């Protein structure tokens, strides 16, 4: 084995080799209980691996690799999302550089360009996932716009249309005037802004008075078609049925009563702008107020408004309307800044405009919610952490109809055709005649479907739905879905609704929601902050194993957001080096093959202890992974391997590994090799590369990828119970003596005398270091065997310490020059005391305390603490020396 582990040469070799050997391919099992399936959250085809992906994919790979080793048919379905807007924007930008506008190019040519772009540049992320070691079944890679999935989308659309779950209607959409497209509610981000609250006056038509109304978007008054008050509001009850006069164009606006009005807000009367506000839209539906659209697609005032405002942008119009109201003496009050939440586009951050965008398609979610809520409430689907179940349920309960029309060219075109008479034909295959009148001039709906419409089908469309395939029968429901919480609603909830509706069963049993990866200071990673950690850079620098381990170790219980920094990856790289070096040591002695343990009665105490600790590690890892708690699993592996196996186990066995007694030597090698080999398998799901590279050298089988997951051996806990019970005091005993040695700079070769002060009858430490751990404790602490001779009156250089209630005397007098050490300590003490006096003097000085800056005074106080502490510890040492 090379002395140094070089991840950069080992990892790419295995990444290729695993794929070449088809180890990640999952055959369909005959027994459905053997199926274990995870679908990857499909990354955007334009995407590059970011650290959030790296976290999610690490957790998925840990689950899939473990399931595969447990003998299950573990299928991890990879693929990509066509990502409507994101991809269209990329290609539009490319065209613009060539001086081409997509409208000049035309729809078909443009879509062809996007496909070309996809073939050439799309899917960089797939190679990056392979570099990470993701054990996806790459033969089953899917794309949300491949032929099979396009068919699935059409079937889903048609089925829902026929069931009345998809309808076409004139509805308000969340319109982004910059991207020129409608957005679903979940794509709108609500943020507080400093706006204004303007109260103005509508005169009653009969001149008998007026009604004051307040608004944050005063320009929308151009589209007001009524005034609404709460039916129980006595202030206005006599006015219901009257009208007010619009000050700019003399239109008469009826005053209506509607229970949606909040009588406690502002004046209690509200202006109703049905074409530009969702609540007003609903009031208008109930009260029969007309719709008046006053904005064009770019959010400029259109010709439905009085001429003087025509063509103004929405913000200019806001000012112009305000000025006009002032001029007419109708302005009542202006509050500015007025802090309130405004919807923004999740892509370009423009303010969203509720807008009537002709006829669009909607999913009637009320017909889908029920079974999706039930599945979560009755526990058929679980959420980890459990708190997300509540969030999911309350979001679903409040969900409104889902607008699925997108004014884009890249995506699944809506499978609806219109004849010249306006009849609608919805079909899976392109129709040639109108269903209703037989007309042959059909025009397909120009819009495409929301990207989430296709990705909601992902857990089953990727398995062949709507065909009844063996894959679908075996691998649906999927076992687990792992994702970040930011798409719990956008994606997870919709997969559950569509799975329940189209298949009649849940799409997956467990939803694992992980946190967002932030920087070391807890800030979101962003280009503008310059704090983005590129996972590929981390892999190049430290290896994929290191990246994976560091992320898994941070995926804490509760899966809160993660603070991530490069040194975590560096630490994990050191861990892989530690594993490598330990393996070298063991494999120098172990002859290879499948390690087997010596008979129980041959096992030495330290060996029994190590076996028990190993068994505990196996149990902790399994228990944690069963609960989808990745950090405790990684932590148990780290603790066991680094501390128990390397720092203690290997150290204690070293002597035996070099022993002249062949049986003893072989027993030690067998125990270490047996534990190492199993620990490699236990580590494999999180650190696949280094474990494979080492495991090969056992010469057991082709690959660790399909090696069996280590089974739990409870007997080992019993076997080592006694050694485990006495271990904490043995460890403390050795550590204490090592600390004293380093404090007095005692040469590593010097052997110190040690005595136990006879006291209690129960002496676990004494028994352990004179019994089972005798030679190991003496060697690791550098002492002779504890003498039974009782200590006389403290000889110079006798140091007493207490471990587990037992008093131990360590004689260092022979190993150091006690007189010189005493002098050195005394002179050091004098210097520290002088420093201490000086600092105390300063602090006693009133002038200093009052004039010096606060932090200087504080620093001085800290100095006093430090000097006091050092002086006390020197005095203690002097006392120890006698
Ligand atoms: Zn936008
Ligand atoms: Zn027709």
PDB file of N, CA and C and ligand atoms in Angstrom, residues 176 179 345 348, ligand 1:
ATOM      1  N   UNK A 176     -45.452  38.208 -13.901  1.00  0.00           N
ATOM      2  CA  UNK A 176     -44.171  38.907 -13.811  1.00  0.00           C
ATOM      3  C   UNK A 176     -44.008  39.736 -15.059  1.00  0.00           C
ATOM      4  N   UNK A 179     -40.445  38.904 -16.832  1.00  0.00           N
ATOM      5  CA  UNK A 179     -40.353  37.615 -17.536  1.00  0.00           C
ATOM      6  C   UNK A 179     -41.549  37.380 -18.443  1.00  0.00           C
ATOM      7  N   UNK A 345     -41.196  38.186  -7.972  1.00  0.00           N
ATOM      8  CA  UNK A 345     -40.898  37.041  -8.838  1.00  0.00           C
ATOM      9  C   UNK A 345     -39.693  36.292  -8.271  1.00  0.00           C
ATOM     10  N   UNK A 348     -36.650  36.901 -11.103  1.00  0.00           N
ATOM     11  CA  UNK A 348     -36.030  38.189 -11.443  1.00  0.00           C
ATOM     12  C   UNK A 348     -36.275  39.232 -10.373  1.00  0.00           C
TER      13      UNK A 348
HETATM   14 ZN1  LIG B   1     -39.679  37.720 -13.182  1.00  0.00          ZN
END
